[in-house]
Amino acid sequence: MEGGKGVVKHIFLAKFKEGTTEEEIEKHIMSYADLLNHIEHMKSFEWGTDVSIENLHQGFTHIFEATFETLEGRSAYVAHPAHVKFGTALFPTLEKVIVIDYVPKA
Amino acid sequence: MEGGKGVVKHIFLAKFKEGTTEEEIEKHIMSYADLLNHIEHMKSFEWGTDVSIENLHQGFTHIFEATFETLEGRSAYVAHPAHVKFGTALFPTLEKVIVIDYVPKA
């Protein structure tokens, strides 16, 4: 557990389609971060680009991690109109995506 | 940033081969966690199983997250004999794997 930042972690891995511009990608990242201001269940958001050295990233280039306090909060986020709108704009730009959630244990 | 827990996040997604027993999986998870005791650069470890509801987990069932204070610490971990030994035992049991590292930004 990380100091009240949530007990459900929501990991999103993305590979954008060839031709997606840096500007488009930045816009989607800002929209993702902005969900924090619209969905109270979402407790934190962070992201970064792949810096791995093991050549096992399978082409994924962007990692996004959000946290939620409960599974119910996570589910409310998934169904929230702001999230649905964000996803509807994002998905056509993705070549590959993985979304996986877990409740961290030590 | 999460209270001194590291600035490099190392995400490992696994799908185990059919026939891998729960006991074998548990043993690998314990070995992964035990790396904390052998590799000083590794600052935290947590894991969990998929509880996502969006059907975008692409068959991955286990998530592991380790943190490191620096990219150099991450690289030292990757090359460390204890990590290499762990990986050599783990990899034959995996059907699919993704390893992706990032430096989190808000």
CSV table of C-alpha atoms in Angstrom, one decimal:
chain,number,residue,atom,x,y,z
A,1,MET,CA,0.0,0.0,0.0
A,2,GLU,CA,1.2,3.4,-0.9
A,3,GLY,CA,0.0,6.1,1.6
A,4,GLY,CA,-3.7,6.4,0.9
A,5,LYS,CA,-3.2,6.4,-2.9
A,6,GLY,CA,-5.5,3.5,-3.5
A,7,VAL,CA,-5.8,-0.2,-3.2
A,8,VAL,CA,-6.7,-1.0,-6.8
A,9,LYS,CA,-4.1,-0.4,-9.5
A,10,HIS,CA,-5.2,0.0,-13.0
A,11,ILE,CA,-2.4,-0.5,-15.6
A,12,PHE,CA,-2.9,0.6,-19.1
A,13,LEU,CA,-0.2,-0.2,-21.8
A,14,ALA,CA,-0.5,1.4,-25.2
A,15,LYS,CA,1.2,1.2,-28.6
A,16,PHE,CA,-0.1,4.0,-30.8
A,17,LYS,CA,-0.7,3.4,-34.5
A,18,GLU,CA,2.0,4.5,-36.9
A,19,GLY,CA,1.2,8.0,-38.0
A,20,THR,CA,-0.2,9.2,-34.7
A,21,THR,CA,1.6,12.4,-34.0
A,22,GLU,CA,3.3,13.4,-30.8
A,23,GLU,CA,0.8,16.2,-30.5
A,24,GLU,CA,-2.1,13.8,-30.7
A,25,ILE,CA,-0.5,11.5,-28.1
A,26,GLU,CA,0.1,14.5,-25.7
A,27,LYS,CA,-3.5,15.5,-26.1
A,28,HIS,CA,-4.7,12.0,-25.1
A,29,ILE,CA,-2.3,11.9,-22.1
A,30,MET,CA,-3.6,15.3,-21.0
A,31,SER,CA,-7.2,14.0,-21.4
A,32,TYR,CA,-6.3,10.9,-19.4
A,33,ALA,CA,-4.8,13.0,-16.6
A,34,ASP,CA,-7.8,15.4,-16.7
A,35,LEU,CA,-10.1,12.5,-15.7
A,36,LEU,CA,-8.8,13.0,-12.1
A,37,ASN,CA,-10.7,16.3,-12.2
A,38,HIS,CA,-14.0,14.7,-13.3
A,39,ILE,CA,-14.1,11.2,-11.7
A,40,GLU,CA,-13.9,11.4,-7.9
A,41,HIS,CA,-13.2,7.6,-7.6
A,42,MET,CA,-9.9,8.1,-9.5
A,43,LYS,CA,-7.3,8.8,-6.8
A,44,SER,CA,-4.0,9.1,-8.7
A,45,PHE,CA,-2.6,9.1,-12.2
A,46,GLU,CA,0.9,8.8,-13.5
A,47,TRP,CA,2.5,7.8,-16.8
A,48,GLY,CA,5.7,7.3,-18.6
A,49,THR,CA,7.3,5.9,-21.7
A,50,ASP,CA,9.2,2.7,-21.9
A,51,VAL,CA,12.8,2.7,-20.7
A,52,SER,CA,13.2,-1.0,-20.3
A,53,ILE,CA,16.4,-2.8,-21.4
A,54,GLU,CA,15.3,-6.4,-21.5
A,55,ASN,CA,13.6,-6.2,-24.9
A,56,LEU,CA,10.4,-7.7,-23.5
A,57,HIS,CA,8.1,-4.7,-23.9
A,58,GLN,CA,6.4,-6.3,-26.9
A,59,GLY,CA,6.2,-3.0,-28.8
A,60,PHE,CA,4.3,-1.2,-26.1
A,61,THR,CA,5.6,2.4,-25.6
A,62,HIS,CA,3.4,4.1,-23.1
A,63,ILE,CA,2.4,3.1,-19.5
A,64,PHE,CA,-0.4,4.7,-17.5
A,65,GLU,CA,-1.2,3.8,-13.9
A,66,ALA,CA,-4.3,5.0,-12.1
A,67,THR,CA,-5.4,4.0,-8.6
A,68,PHE,CA,-8.7,3.5,-6.9
A,69,GLU,CA,-9.7,3.0,-3.3
A,70,THR,CA,-12.1,0.1,-4.0
A,71,LEU,CA,-13.1,-2.3,-6.8
A,72,GLU,CA,-16.5,-0.5,-6.8
A,73,GLY,CA,-14.7,2.8,-7.4
A,74,ARG,CA,-12.8,1.3,-10.2
A,75,SER,CA,-16.0,0.0,-11.8
A,76,ALA,CA,-17.7,3.4,-11.4
A,77,TYR,CA,-14.7,4.9,-13.2
A,78,VAL,CA,-15.0,2.4,-16.1
A,79,ALA,CA,-18.7,3.3,-16.5
A,80,HIS,CA,-18.3,7.0,-16.0
A,81,PRO,CA,-19.3,9.1,-19.0
A,82,ALA,CA,-16.0,11.1,-18.9
A,83,HIS,CA,-14.0,7.9,-19.1
A,84,VAL,CA,-16.2,6.5,-21.9
A,85,LYS,CA,-15.7,9.7,-23.9
A,86,PHE,CA,-12.0,9.6,-23.3
A,87,GLY,CA,-11.8,5.9,-24.4
A,88,THR,CA,-13.9,6.5,-27.5
A,89,ALA,CA,-11.4,9.2,-28.6
A,90,LEU,CA,-8.3,7.2,-27.6
A,91,PHE,CA,-9.0,3.7,-29.0
A,92,PRO,CA,-9.0,4.5,-32.7
A,93,THR,CA,-5.3,5.7,-32.3
A,94,LEU,CA,-4.1,2.4,-30.6
A,95,GLU,CA,-2.4,-0.4,-32.4
A,96,LYS,CA,-2.2,-2.5,-29.2
A,97,VAL,CA,-3.6,-2.1,-25.7
A,98,ILE,CA,-3.6,-4.0,-22.5
A,99,VAL,CA,-5.6,-3.0,-19.4
A,100,ILE,CA,-5.1,-5.0,-16.3
A,101,ASP,CA,-6.1,-4.2,-12.7
A,102,TYR,CA,-4.8,-5.7,-9.5
A,103,VAL,CA,-5.0,-5.3,-5.7
A,104,PRO,CA,-1.4,-5.1,-4.7
A,105,LYS,CA,0.0,-7.6,-2.2
A,106,ALA,CA,3.6,-7.4,-0.8
B,1,MET,CA,6.4,9.9,-6.7
B,2,GLU,CA,5.5,7.6,-3.9
B,3,GLY,CA,7.3,8.3,-0.6
B,4,GLY,CA,10.9,7.1,-1.3
B,5,LYS,CA,9.7,4.0,-3.0
B,6,GLY,CA,11.6,4.6,-6.2
B,7,VAL,CA,11.5,6.6,-9.3
B,8,VAL,CA,11.7,3.8,-11.8
B,9,LYS,CA,8.8,1.4,-12.0
B,10,HIS,CA,9.3,-2.1,-13.5
B,11,ILE,CA,6.1,-3.8,-14.6
B,12,PHE,CA,6.1,-7.5,-15.3
B,13,LEU,CA,3.0,-9.1,-16.8
B,14,ALA,CA,2.7,-12.9,-17.0
B,15,LYS,CA,0.5,-15.6,-18.4
B,16,PHE,CA,1.7,-19.0,-17.2
B,17,LYS,CA,1.6,-22.0,-19.4
B,18,GLU,CA,-1.3,-24.3,-19.1
B,19,GLY,CA,-0.4,-27.1,-16.7
B,20,THR,CA,1.7,-24.8,-14.4
B,21,THR,CA,0.4,-25.6,-10.9
B,22,GLU,CA,-0.7,-23.1,-8.3
B,23,GLU,CA,2.2,-24.4,-6.1
B,24,GLU,CA,4.7,-23.7,-8.9
B,25,ILE,CA,3.3,-20.2,-9.4
B,26,GLU,CA,3.4,-19.5,-5.7
B,27,LYS,CA,7.0,-20.6,-5.5
B,28,HIS,CA,8.0,-18.2,-8.4
B,29,ILE,CA,6.2,-15.4,-6.7
B,30,MET,CA,8.0,-16.0,-3.4
B,31,SER,CA,11.3,-16.2,-5.3
B,32,TYR,CA,10.5,-12.9,-7.0
B,33,ALA,CA,9.7,-11.2,-3.6
B,34,ASP,CA,12.8,-12.7,-2.1
B,35,LEU,CA,15.0,-10.8,-4.6
B,36,LEU,CA,14.3,-7.8,-2.3
B,37,ASN,CA,16.6,-9.5,0.2
B,38,HIS,CA,19.4,-10.1,-2.3
B,39,ILE,CA,19.5,-7.1,-4.6
B,40,GLU,CA,19.9,-3.8,-2.7
B,41,HIS,CA,18.9,-1.7,-5.8
B,42,MET,CA,15.4,-3.2,-5.6
B,43,LYS,CA,13.3,-1.0,-3.3
B,44,SER,CA,9.8,-2.4,-3.3
B,45,PHE,CA,7.9,-5.3,-4.7
B,46,GLU,CA,4.2,-6.0,-5.0
B,47,TRP,CA,2.0,-8.2,-7.1
B,48,GLY,CA,-1.6,-9.3,-7.7
B,49,THR,CA,-3.8,-11.2,-10.1
B,50,ASP,CA,-6.0,-9.6,-12.8
B,51,VAL,CA,-9.3,-8.2,-11.5
B,52,SER,CA,-10.1,-6.0,-14.5
B,53,ILE,CA,-13.6,-5.8,-16.0
B,54,GLU,CA,-12.9,-4.3,-19.5
B,55,ASN,CA,-11.7,-7.6,-21.1
B,56,LEU,CA,-8.5,-6.0,-22.4
B,57,HIS,CA,-6.1,-8.0,-20.2
B,58,GLN,CA,-5.1,-10.0,-23.3
B,59,GLY,CA,-4.9,-13.2,-21.3
B,60,PHE,CA,-2.3,-11.9,-18.8
B,61,THR,CA,-3.2,-13.1,-15.3
B,62,HIS,CA,-0.4,-11.9,-13.0
B,63,ILE,CA,1.1,-8.4,-12.4
B,64,PHE,CA,4.3,-7.7,-10.6
B,65,GLU,CA,5.7,-4.2,-9.9
B,66,ALA,CA,9.1,-3.5,-8.6
B,67,THR,CA,10.7,-0.1,-8.0
B,68,PHE,CA,14.2,1.3,-8.2
B,69,GLU,CA,15.7,4.6,-7.2
B,70,THR,CA,17.6,5.1,-10.5
B,71,LEU,CA,17.9,3.7,-14.0
B,72,GLU,CA,21.4,2.5,-13.0
B,73,GLY,CA,19.9,0.6,-10.1
B,74,ARG,CA,17.3,-1.0,-12.4
B,75,SER,CA,20.1,-2.0,-14.8
B,76,ALA,CA,22.2,-3.5,-11.9
B,77,TYR,CA,19.1,-5.5,-10.9
B,78,VAL,CA,18.6,-6.9,-14.4
B,79,ALA,CA,22.3,-8.0,-14.5
B,80,HIS,CA,22.4,-9.3,-10.9
B,81,PRO,CA,23.0,-13.1,-10.6
B,82,ALA,CA,20.1,-13.5,-8.3
B,83,HIS,CA,17.8,-12.0,-10.9
B,84,VAL,CA,19.3,-14.0,-13.7
B,85,LYS,CA,18.8,-17.2,-11.7
B,86,PHE,CA,15.2,-16.3,-10.9
B,87,GLY,CA,14.4,-15.5,-14.6
B,88,THR,CA,16.0,-18.7,-15.8
B,89,ALA,CA,13.7,-20.7,-13.5
B,90,LEU,CA,10.6,-18.6,-14.3
B,91,PHE,CA,10.7,-18.2,-18.1
B,92,PRO,CA,10.1,-21.8,-19.1
B,93,THR,CA,6.8,-21.6,-17.2
B,94,LEU,CA,5.5,-18.5,-19.1
B,95,GLU,CA,3.3,-18.5,-22.2
B,96,LYS,CA,3.4,-14.7,-22.5
B,97,VAL,CA,5.4,-12.0,-20.8
B,98,ILE,CA,5.7,-8.3,-21.0
B,99,VAL,CA,8.4,-6.3,-19.1
B,100,ILE,CA,8.1,-2.5,-19.3
B,101,ASP,CA,9.8,0.1,-17.2
B,102,TYR,CA,9.0,3.8,-16.8
B,103,VAL,CA,9.8,6.9,-14.9
B,104,PRO,CA,6.5,8.1,-13.6
B,105,LYS,CA,5.3,11.6,-14.3
B,106,ALA,CA,2.1,13.1,-13.0
